[in-house]
PDB file of C-alpha atoms in Angstrom:
ATOM      1  CA  MET A   1      15.180  -6.740 -17.371  1.00 86.00           C
ATOM      2  CA  SER A   2      14.610  -3.066 -18.276  1.00 90.00           C
ATOM      3  CA  PRO A   3      12.171  -0.815 -16.230  1.00 90.00           C
ATOM      4  CA  ALA A   4       9.370  -0.912 -18.927  1.00 94.00           C
ATOM      5  CA  ASP A   5       9.583  -4.947 -18.853  1.00 96.00           C
ATOM      6  CA  ARG A   6       9.567  -4.698 -15.292  1.00 97.00           C
ATOM      7  CA  ALA A   7       6.489  -2.582 -15.181  1.00 98.00           C
ATOM      8  CA  ALA A   8       4.934  -4.608 -17.735  1.00 98.00           C
ATOM      9  CA  LEU A   9       5.661  -7.839 -15.636  1.00 98.00           C
ATOM     10  CA  ALA A  10       4.181  -6.069 -12.636  1.00 98.00           C
ATOM     11  CA  ARG A  11       0.869  -5.239 -14.572  1.00 98.00           C
ATOM     12  CA  ARG A  12       0.718  -8.916 -15.807  1.00 98.00           C
ATOM     13  CA  ALA A  13       1.324 -10.476 -12.275  1.00 98.00           C
ATOM     14  CA  ALA A  14      -1.142  -8.042 -10.590  1.00 98.00           C
ATOM     15  CA  ALA A  15      -3.733  -8.731 -13.044  1.00 98.00           C
ATOM     16  CA  ALA A  16      -3.472 -12.421 -12.488  1.00 98.00           C
ATOM     17  CA  GLY A  17      -3.926 -12.391  -8.953  1.00 98.00           C
ATOM     18  CA  ALA A  18      -6.702  -9.550  -9.222  1.00 98.00           C
ATOM     19  CA  ASP A  19      -8.600 -11.972 -11.521  1.00 98.00           C
ATOM     20  CA  VAL A  20      -8.394 -14.732  -9.237  1.00 98.00           C
ATOM     21  CA  ALA A  21      -9.475 -12.664  -5.995  1.00 97.00           C
ATOM     22  CA  ASP A  22     -12.402 -10.963  -8.150  1.00 98.00           C
ATOM     23  CA  SER A  23     -13.642 -14.135  -9.210  1.00 97.00           C
ATOM     24  CA  ARG A  24     -14.283 -15.005  -5.135  1.00 96.00           C
ATOM     25  CA  PHE A  25     -15.554 -11.542  -4.474  1.00 97.00           C
ATOM     26  CA  ARG A  26     -19.119 -11.266  -2.818  1.00 96.00           C
ATOM     27  CA  THR A  27     -19.319 -15.062  -2.602  1.00 95.00           C
ATOM     28  CA  VAL A  28     -19.250 -17.284   0.599  1.00 88.00           C
ATOM     29  CA  ILE A  29     -15.804 -17.650   1.679  1.00 88.00           C
ATOM     30  CA  ASP A  30     -14.319 -18.909   4.661  1.00 87.00           C
ATOM     31  CA  VAL A  31     -12.537 -16.255   6.807  1.00 85.00           C
ATOM     32  CA  GLU A  32      -9.401 -17.107   9.030  1.00 84.00           C
ATOM     33  CA  ARG A  33      -7.674 -14.790  11.745  1.00 78.00           C
ATOM     34  CA  LYS A  34      -4.066 -14.595  11.788  1.00 72.00           C
ATOM     35  CA  GLY A  35      -3.861 -13.091  15.375  1.00 66.00           C
ATOM     36  CA  ALA A  36      -6.042  -9.851  16.055  1.00 68.00           C
ATOM     37  CA  LYS A  37      -9.445  -9.990  15.272  1.00 67.00           C
ATOM     38  CA  THR A  38      -9.239  -7.659  12.324  1.00 68.00           C
ATOM     39  CA  ASP A  39      -6.222  -9.406  10.945  1.00 72.00           C
ATOM     40  CA  VAL A  40      -7.882 -11.784   8.454  1.00 78.00           C
ATOM     41  CA  VAL A  41      -7.001 -14.151   5.724  1.00 85.00           C
ATOM     42  CA  THR A  42      -9.002 -16.240   2.993  1.00 91.00           C
ATOM     43  CA  GLN A  43      -8.277 -18.949   0.655  1.00 93.00           C
ATOM     44  CA  ALA A  44      -8.918 -16.223  -2.015  1.00 94.00           C
ATOM     45  CA  ASP A  45      -5.759 -14.583  -0.667  1.00 94.00           C
ATOM     46  CA  ARG A  46      -3.541 -17.618  -0.948  1.00 94.00           C
ATOM     47  CA  ASP A  47      -4.772 -18.503  -4.385  1.00 95.00           C
ATOM     48  CA  ALA A  48      -4.180 -14.964  -5.683  1.00 96.00           C
ATOM     49  CA  GLN A  49      -0.677 -15.170  -4.595  1.00 95.00           C
ATOM     50  CA  THR A  50      -0.075 -18.219  -6.287  1.00 96.00           C
ATOM     51  CA  ALA A  51      -1.141 -16.713  -9.522  1.00 97.00           C
ATOM     52  CA  VAL A  52       1.071 -13.651  -8.911  1.00 97.00           C
ATOM     53  CA  VAL A  53       3.997 -15.843  -7.967  1.00 96.00           C
ATOM     54  CA  GLU A  54       3.787 -18.280 -11.287  1.00 97.00           C
ATOM     55  CA  THR A  55       3.313 -15.312 -13.258  1.00 98.00           C
ATOM     56  CA  ILE A  56       6.502 -13.705 -11.946  1.00 97.00           C
ATOM     57  CA  ALA A  57       8.344 -16.972 -11.957  1.00 96.00           C
ATOM     58  CA  ASP A  58       7.506 -17.826 -15.512  1.00 97.00           C
ATOM     59  CA  ALA A  59       9.420 -14.618 -16.554  1.00 96.00           C
ATOM     60  CA  SER A  60      11.963 -13.991 -14.026  1.00 95.00           C
ATOM     61  CA  PRO A  61      12.618 -17.508 -12.141  1.00 94.00           C
ATOM     62  CA  ASP A  62      15.785 -16.546 -10.130  1.00 93.00           C
ATOM     63  CA  ASP A  63      14.211 -13.277  -8.547  1.00 94.00           C
ATOM     64  CA  VAL A  64      13.405 -13.207  -5.053  1.00 95.00           C
ATOM     65  CA  ILE A  65       9.645 -12.958  -4.084  1.00 96.00           C
ATOM     66  CA  VAL A  66       8.581 -11.145  -0.966  1.00 96.00           C
ATOM     67  CA  GLY A  67       4.793 -11.489   0.117  1.00 91.00           C
ATOM     68  CA  GLU A  68       2.411 -11.560   2.824  1.00 80.00           C
ATOM     69  CA  GLU A  69       1.107 -15.274   2.728  1.00 77.00           C
ATOM     70  CA  ALA A  70       2.902 -18.256   3.408  1.00 69.00           C
ATOM     71  CA  GLU A  71       5.554 -19.831   1.244  1.00 71.00           C
ATOM     72  CA  THR A  72       7.422 -16.282   0.350  1.00 77.00           C
ATOM     73  CA  ARG A  73      10.190 -14.297   1.895  1.00 85.00           C
ATOM     74  CA  GLU A  74       8.811 -11.593   4.564  1.00 85.00           C
ATOM     75  CA  THR A  75      11.953  -9.278   4.161  1.00 92.00           C
ATOM     76  CA  VAL A  76      13.347  -7.096   1.307  1.00 96.00           C
ATOM     77  CA  PRO A  77      16.887  -7.895   0.469  1.00 95.00           C
ATOM     78  CA  ASP A  78      19.155  -4.971   0.143  1.00 94.00           C
ATOM     79  CA  ARG A  79      20.675  -6.355  -3.008  1.00 95.00           C
ATOM     80  CA  GLY A  80      19.602  -7.911  -6.017  1.00 95.00           C
ATOM     81  CA  SER A  81      16.469  -8.275  -7.754  1.00 95.00           C
ATOM     82  CA  ALA A  82      13.169  -8.865  -5.916  1.00 96.00           C
ATOM     83  CA  TRP A  83       9.611  -8.801  -5.979  1.00 97.00           C
ATOM     84  CA  VAL A  84       7.110  -7.580  -3.198  1.00 98.00           C
ATOM     85  CA  ILE A  85       3.570  -8.659  -3.587  1.00 97.00           C
ATOM     86  CA  ASP A  86       0.244  -8.432  -1.694  1.00 97.00           C
ATOM     87  CA  PRO A  87      -2.377 -10.720  -3.194  1.00 97.00           C
ATOM     88  CA  ILE A  88      -5.332  -8.816  -1.617  1.00 97.00           C
ATOM     89  CA  ASP A  89      -4.540  -5.440   0.333  1.00 97.00           C
ATOM     90  CA  GLY A  90      -7.659  -4.664   2.189  1.00 95.00           C
ATOM     91  CA  THR A  91      -8.769  -8.096   3.030  1.00 93.00           C
ATOM     92  CA  ASN A  92     -11.179  -6.833   5.610  1.00 93.00           C
ATOM     93  CA  ASN A  93     -13.062  -4.587   2.915  1.00 96.00           C
ATOM     94  CA  TYR A  94     -12.579  -7.652   0.554  1.00 96.00           C
ATOM     95  CA  VAL A  95     -14.779  -9.839   2.979  1.00 95.00           C
ATOM     96  CA  ARG A  96     -17.331  -7.371   3.654  1.00 95.00           C
ATOM     97  CA  GLY A  97     -17.876  -6.866   0.142  1.00 97.00           C
ATOM     98  CA  THR A  98     -16.343  -3.354   0.157  1.00 97.00           C
ATOM     99  CA  ARG A  99     -15.011  -2.736  -3.441  1.00 98.00           C
ATOM    100  CA  THR A 100     -11.763  -0.911  -2.332  1.00 98.00           C
ATOM    101  CA  TRP A 101      -9.267  -3.595  -2.175  1.00 98.00           C
ATOM    102  CA  ALA A 102      -6.136  -4.281  -4.460  1.00 98.00           C
ATOM    103  CA  THR A 103      -3.431  -6.748  -5.811  1.00 98.00           C
ATOM    104  CA  ALA A 104      -0.120  -5.050  -5.502  1.00 98.00           C
ATOM    105  CA  VAL A 105       3.297  -6.096  -7.155  1.00 98.00           C
ATOM    106  CA  ALA A 106       6.428  -3.855  -6.717  1.00 98.00           C
ATOM    107  CA  ALA A 107       9.552  -4.799  -8.953  1.00 98.00           C
ATOM    108  CA  VAL A 108      12.468  -3.890  -6.583  1.00 97.00           C
ATOM    109  CA  GLU A 109      16.234  -3.727  -7.366  1.00 96.00           C
ATOM    110  CA  ASP A 110      18.737  -3.288  -4.458  1.00 96.00           C
ATOM    111  CA  GLY A 111      16.048  -2.655  -1.744  1.00 96.00           C
ATOM    112  CA  GLU A 112      14.196   0.202  -3.775  1.00 96.00           C
ATOM    113  CA  ALA A 113      11.179  -0.225  -6.121  1.00 97.00           C
ATOM    114  CA  VAL A 114      11.846   0.488  -9.566  1.00 97.00           C
ATOM    115  CA  ALA A 115       8.385  -0.254 -11.223  1.00 98.00           C
ATOM    116  CA  ALA A 116       5.030  -1.442  -9.712  1.00 98.00           C
ATOM    117  CA  ALA A 117       1.342  -2.116 -10.395  1.00 98.00           C
ATOM    118  CA  THR A 118      -1.889  -1.939  -8.247  1.00 98.00           C
ATOM    119  CA  ASN A 119      -4.779  -3.418  -9.640  1.00 98.00           C
ATOM    120  CA  LEU A 120      -8.231  -2.666  -8.068  1.00 98.00           C
ATOM    121  CA  PRO A 121     -10.365  -4.856  -9.940  1.00 98.00           C
ATOM    122  CA  ALA A 122     -13.746  -4.123  -8.361  1.00 98.00           C
ATOM    123  CA  LEU A 123     -13.411  -0.528  -9.203  1.00 98.00           C
ATOM    124  CA  GLU A 124     -11.826  -1.194 -12.513  1.00 98.00           C
ATOM    125  CA  ASP A 125      -8.708   0.701 -11.866  1.00 98.00           C
ATOM    126  CA  VAL A 126      -5.187  -0.197 -12.654  1.00 98.00           C
ATOM    127  CA  TYR A 127      -2.328   2.113 -11.558  1.00 98.00           C
ATOM    128  CA  TRP A 128       1.335   1.413 -12.499  1.00 98.00           C
ATOM    129  CA  THR A 129       4.756   2.934 -12.759  1.00 98.00           C
ATOM    130  CA  ASP A 130       7.915   2.453 -14.523  1.00 97.00           C
ATOM    131  CA  GLY A 131       9.775   4.685 -12.249  1.00 97.00           C
ATOM    132  CA  GLU A 132       9.629   7.677 -14.402  1.00 97.00           C
ATOM    133  CA  ALA A 133       5.905   8.367 -14.480  1.00 98.00           C
ATOM    134  CA  THR A 134       2.808   6.980 -12.870  1.00 98.00           C
ATOM    135  CA  TYR A 135      -0.440   5.889 -14.725  1.00 98.00           C
ATOM    136  CA  LEU A 136      -4.121   5.246 -13.992  1.00 98.00           C
ATOM    137  CA  ASN A 137      -5.959   3.168 -16.712  1.00 98.00           C
ATOM    138  CA  GLY A 138      -3.424   4.185 -19.013  1.00 96.00           C
ATOM    139  CA  ASP A 139      -3.527   7.892 -18.501  1.00 98.00           C
ATOM    140  CA  SER A 140      -0.418   9.744 -16.862  1.00 98.00           C
ATOM    141  CA  VAL A 141      -1.263  11.102 -13.418  1.00 98.00           C
ATOM    142  CA  THR A 142       0.563  13.400 -10.869  1.00 98.00           C
ATOM    143  CA  VAL A 143       0.216  14.239  -7.271  1.00 98.00           C
ATOM    144  CA  SER A 144      -2.113  17.282  -6.385  1.00 98.00           C
ATOM    145  CA  GLU A 145      -1.124  21.025  -6.580  1.00 98.00           C
ATOM    146  CA  ARG A 146      -2.681  22.141  -3.256  1.00 98.00           C
ATOM    147  CA  THR A 147      -0.778  24.162  -0.969  1.00 98.00           C
ATOM    148  CA  ASP A 148      -3.398  25.050   1.788  1.00 98.00           C
ATOM    149  CA  PRO A 149      -3.598  22.308   4.400  1.00 98.00           C
ATOM    150  CA  GLU A 150      -7.262  23.354   5.263  1.00 98.00           C
ATOM    151  CA  ALA A 151      -8.003  22.624   1.609  1.00 98.00           C
ATOM    152  CA  CYS A 152      -6.504  19.163   1.831  1.00 98.00           C
ATOM    153  CA  VAL A 153      -7.434  15.629   2.461  1.00 98.00           C
ATOM    154  CA  VAL A 154      -5.531  13.268   4.408  1.00 98.00           C
ATOM    155  CA  ALA A 155      -5.662   9.820   5.517  1.00 98.00           C
ATOM    156  CA  PRO A 156      -4.416   8.154   8.613  1.00 96.00           C
ATOM    157  CA  THR A 157      -3.372   4.554   7.348  1.00 93.00           C
ATOM    158  CA  MET A 158      -2.713   1.038   8.536  1.00 88.00           C
ATOM    159  CA  TRP A 159      -4.206  -0.006  11.770  1.00 78.00           C
ATOM    160  CA  TRP A 160      -3.813   0.504  15.660  1.00 81.00           C
ATOM    161  CA  ASP A 161      -5.516  -2.443  17.437  1.00 79.00           C
ATOM    162  CA  PHE A 162      -7.332  -2.397  20.646  1.00 77.00           C
ATOM    163  CA  ASP A 163      -4.084  -1.922  22.802  1.00 80.00           C
ATOM    164  CA  ASP A 164      -2.934   1.160  20.606  1.00 81.00           C
ATOM    165  CA  ARG A 165      -6.492   2.746  20.062  1.00 84.00           C
ATOM    166  CA  GLY A 166      -5.380   6.001  21.584  1.00 89.00           C
ATOM    167  CA  GLN A 167      -2.807   6.376  19.046  1.00 90.00           C
ATOM    168  CA  PHE A 168      -5.626   6.052  16.280  1.00 90.00           C
ATOM    169  CA  GLU A 169      -7.453   8.778  18.245  1.00 93.00           C
ATOM    170  CA  ARG A 170      -4.316  11.042  18.019  1.00 94.00           C
ATOM    171  CA  ALA A 171      -3.835  10.272  14.309  1.00 94.00           C
ATOM    172  CA  CYS A 172      -7.464  11.409  13.653  1.00 95.00           C
ATOM    173  CA  ALA A 173      -7.078  14.315  15.896  1.00 96.00           C
ATOM    174  CA  ALA A 174      -3.775  15.548  14.339  1.00 96.00           C
ATOM    175  CA  VAL A 175      -5.274  15.199  11.197  1.00 97.00           C
ATOM    176  CA  LEU A 176      -8.476  17.122  11.765  1.00 96.00           C
ATOM    177  CA  GLU A 177      -6.705  19.887  13.604  1.00 97.00           C
ATOM    178  CA  ARG A 178      -4.632  20.502  10.448  1.00 97.00           C
ATOM    179  CA  PHE A 179      -6.395  19.565   7.325  1.00 98.00           C
ATOM    180  CA  GLY A 180      -9.878  20.062   5.432  1.00 98.00           C
ATOM    181  CA  ASP A 181     -10.980  16.491   5.844  1.00 98.00           C
ATOM    182  CA  ILE A 182     -10.044  12.879   6.718  1.00 97.00           C
ATOM    183  CA  ARG A 183     -10.228   9.650   4.985  1.00 96.00           C
ATOM    184  CA  ARG A 184     -10.104   5.954   6.261  1.00 93.00           C
ATOM    185  CA  ILE A 185     -10.108   3.631   3.207  1.00 95.00           C
ATOM    186  CA  GLY A 186      -9.018   0.569   4.815  1.00 95.00           C
ATOM    187  CA  CYS A 187      -6.500  -0.311   1.955  1.00 97.00           C
ATOM    188  CA  ALA A 188      -3.008   1.145   2.129  1.00 97.00           C
ATOM    189  CA  GLN A 189      -2.238   0.579  -1.451  1.00 98.00           C
ATOM    190  CA  ALA A 190      -5.501   2.418  -2.703  1.00 98.00           C
ATOM    191  CA  GLU A 191      -4.449   5.226  -0.253  1.00 98.00           C
ATOM    192  CA  LEU A 192      -1.021   5.614  -1.609  1.00 98.00           C
ATOM    193  CA  ALA A 193      -2.088   5.392  -5.184  1.00 98.00           C
ATOM    194  CA  ALA A 194      -4.856   8.192  -4.515  1.00 98.00           C
ATOM    195  CA  VAL A 195      -1.796  10.602  -3.295  1.00 98.00           C
ATOM    196  CA  ALA A 196      -0.179   9.528  -6.668  1.00 99.00           C
ATOM    197  CA  ASP A 197      -3.261  10.634  -8.799  1.00 98.00           C
ATOM    198  CA  GLY A 198      -4.162  13.793  -6.592  1.00 98.00           C
ATOM    199  CA  SER A 199      -7.338  12.572  -5.062  1.00 98.00           C
ATOM    200  CA  LEU A 200      -5.824  12.614  -1.548  1.00 98.00           C
ATOM    201  CA  ASP A 201      -3.246  14.897  -0.576  1.00 98.00           C
ATOM    202  CA  GLY A 202      -1.581  13.071   2.099  1.00 98.00           C
ATOM    203  CA  VAL A 203      -1.181   9.511   4.106  1.00 98.00           C
ATOM    204  CA  VAL A 204       0.060   9.261   7.498  1.00 97.00           C
ATOM    205  CA  THR A 205       1.070   6.687   9.995  1.00 95.00           C
ATOM    206  CA  ASN A 206       3.402   5.966  12.869  1.00 94.00           C
ATOM    207  CA  VAL A 207       2.879   2.204  12.309  1.00 91.00           C
ATOM    208  CA  ARG A 208       6.021   0.390  10.928  1.00 91.00           C
ATOM    209  CA  PRO A 209       4.309  -0.724   7.928  1.00 93.00           C
ATOM    210  CA  HIS A 210       5.076  -4.097   5.990  1.00 94.00           C
ATOM    211  CA  PRO A 211       6.665  -3.721   2.676  1.00 96.00           C
ATOM    212  CA  TRP A 212       3.878  -5.403   0.595  1.00 96.00           C
ATOM    213  CA  ASP A 213       1.345  -2.935   2.096  1.00 96.00           C
ATOM    214  CA  THR A 214       3.616   0.347   0.850  1.00 97.00           C
ATOM    215  CA  MET A 215       6.177  -0.152  -1.654  1.00 98.00           C
ATOM    216  CA  ALA A 216       4.160  -0.116  -4.827  1.00 98.00           C
ATOM    217  CA  GLY A 217       2.223   2.896  -4.049  1.00 98.00           C
ATOM    218  CA  VAL A 218       5.415   4.670  -2.534  1.00 98.00           C
ATOM    219  CA  SER A 219       7.087   4.239  -5.936  1.00 98.00           C
ATOM    220  CA  MET A 220       4.157   5.734  -7.704  1.00 98.00           C
ATOM    221  CA  ILE A 221       4.020   8.660  -5.551  1.00 98.00           C
ATOM    222  CA  ARG A 222       7.434   9.430  -6.128  1.00 98.00           C
ATOM    223  CA  ALA A 223       7.195   8.974  -9.995  1.00 98.00           C
ATOM    224  CA  ALA A 224       3.959  11.133  -9.897  1.00 98.00           C
ATOM    225  CA  GLY A 225       6.119  14.087  -8.125  1.00 98.00           C
ATOM    226  CA  GLY A 226       5.128  13.350  -4.359  1.00 98.00           C
ATOM    227  CA  THR A 227       7.107  13.089  -1.375  1.00 98.00           C
ATOM    228  CA  VAL A 228       7.756   9.914   1.126  1.00 98.00           C
ATOM    229  CA  THR A 229       9.495  10.044   4.237  1.00 98.00           C
ATOM    230  CA  ASP A 230       9.742   8.317   7.702  1.00 97.00           C
ATOM    231  CA  LEU A 231       8.776  10.177  10.952  1.00 95.00           C
ATOM    232  CA  SER A 232      12.374  11.937  10.882  1.00 95.00           C
ATOM    233  CA  GLY A 233      11.790  13.676   7.511  1.00 96.00           C
ATOM    234  CA  ASP A 234      14.248  11.392   5.859  1.00 97.00           C
ATOM    235  CA  ARG A 235      13.665   9.504   2.527  1.00 97.00           C
ATOM    236  CA  TRP A 236      11.209   6.272   3.216  1.00 98.00           C
ATOM    237  CA  ARG A 237      12.425   3.012   2.640  1.00 96.00           C
ATOM    238  CA  HIS A 238      10.989  -0.554   3.151  1.00 95.00           C
ATOM    239  CA  ASP A 239      12.218  -0.797   6.702  1.00 93.00           C
ATOM    240  CA  SER A 240      11.522   2.958   7.849  1.00 94.00           C
ATOM    241  CA  ALA A 241       9.783   4.007  11.109  1.00 89.00           C
ATOM    242  CA  GLY A 242       6.503   5.107  10.191  1.00 94.00           C
ATOM    243  CA  LEU A 243       5.267   6.481   6.755  1.00 97.00           C
ATOM    244  CA  VAL A 244       4.507  10.132   5.628  1.00 98.00           C
ATOM    245  CA  ALA A 245       3.431  10.749   2.298  1.00 98.00           C
ATOM    246  CA  SER A 246       2.132  13.883   0.449  1.00 98.00           C
ATOM    247  CA  ASN A 247       2.230  15.707  -2.719  1.00 98.00           C
ATOM    248  CA  GLY A 248       5.224  17.478  -1.677  1.00 98.00           C
ATOM    249  CA  ARG A 249       3.596  20.778  -1.154  1.00 98.00           C
ATOM    250  CA  ILE A 250       2.213  20.189   2.501  1.00 98.00           C
ATOM    251  CA  HIS A 251       4.709  17.652   3.418  1.00 98.00           C
ATOM    252  CA  ASP A 252       5.772  19.832   6.609  1.00 98.00           C
ATOM    253  CA  ALA A 253       2.227  19.721   8.027  1.00 98.00           C
ATOM    254  CA  VAL A 254       1.546  16.154   7.252  1.00 98.00           C
ATOM    255  CA  LEU A 255       5.107  15.131   8.874  1.00 97.00           C
ATOM    256  CA  ALA A 256       3.906  17.451  12.043  1.00 97.00           C
ATOM    257  CA  ALA A 257       0.757  15.277  12.178  1.00 96.00           C
ATOM    258  CA  ALA A 258       2.512  12.121  12.178  1.00 95.00           C
ATOM    259  CA  ARG A 259       4.801  13.235  14.823  1.00 94.00           C
ATOM    260  CA  ASP A 260       1.764  14.080  17.211  1.00 94.00           C
ATOM    261  CA  ILE A 261       0.557  10.610  16.987  1.00 93.00           C
ATOM    262  CA  GLY A 262       3.256   9.196  19.097  1.00 84.00           C
ATOM    263  CA  PRO A 263       6.464   6.986  19.063  1.00 81.00           C
ATOM    264  CA  VAL A 264       6.746   4.391  16.222  1.00 79.00           C
ATOM    265  CA  ASP A 265       4.224   1.590  16.807  1.00 70.00           C
ATOM    266  CA  ALA A 266       4.458  -2.129  15.874  1.00 59.00           C
ATOM    267  CA  ASP A 267       3.869  -3.706  12.638  1.00 57.00           C
ATOM    268  CA  GLY A 268       0.388  -3.438  11.827  1.00 53.00           C
ATOM    269  CA  PRO A 269      -2.036  -4.242   8.702  1.00 49.00           C
ATOM    270  CA  ALA A 270      -3.839  -2.007   6.525  1.00 47.00           C
TER     271      ALA A 270
END
């Protein structure tokens, strides 16, 4: 399957999941907790994942599927073709009626995303990449050209639960000490897509993120001209420690902010 074909399938699969989730949005739905009080799931998550999986399986039945919900693999293979999916990224936003949530699908080859789509149906925004360029609603987008950290907006992403709330405090302080403003959006894929289109200048966390929260957005940033590393400044991959994303021009400052947060935290939700 060519990169263009993978990108097209990612878009179809993300749209299928987004349509299911959007049909339940702002309706009465049961909310379950997986563990922490902020780690929630709904039947809409499961049904949206089913729609994504079925769309991919119809076109490419032998590929591995990695996903957040049950009945999919949780680790990304280092060899071969795979798909990494998140049926509803930003479920806390979703259940509260906040529009910023997404269905994200990344096509992966030998552990690297080669195409992806992130569909935010409540905002009527669809991002996608074929690995060469990144698009928003059909128009090519690029990372911002800002070079002055004090003119930049950076988002601390993922989540620090109550036992690690001091790290969240340090993350906010590290951003506010260096940059013009801070955002907390509650949907990692939306934050990463915003770096790709230039509406955010950076995203930072010391949490080791799940691949379904990140791989689609990371591929979009890179194709849009940005930089994504781990806390050591090395190229980010799906099993890296922390995540530091930027327009590339302010990356040293974003990396310094990430290192101020503290050592790598455990896996955490967006």
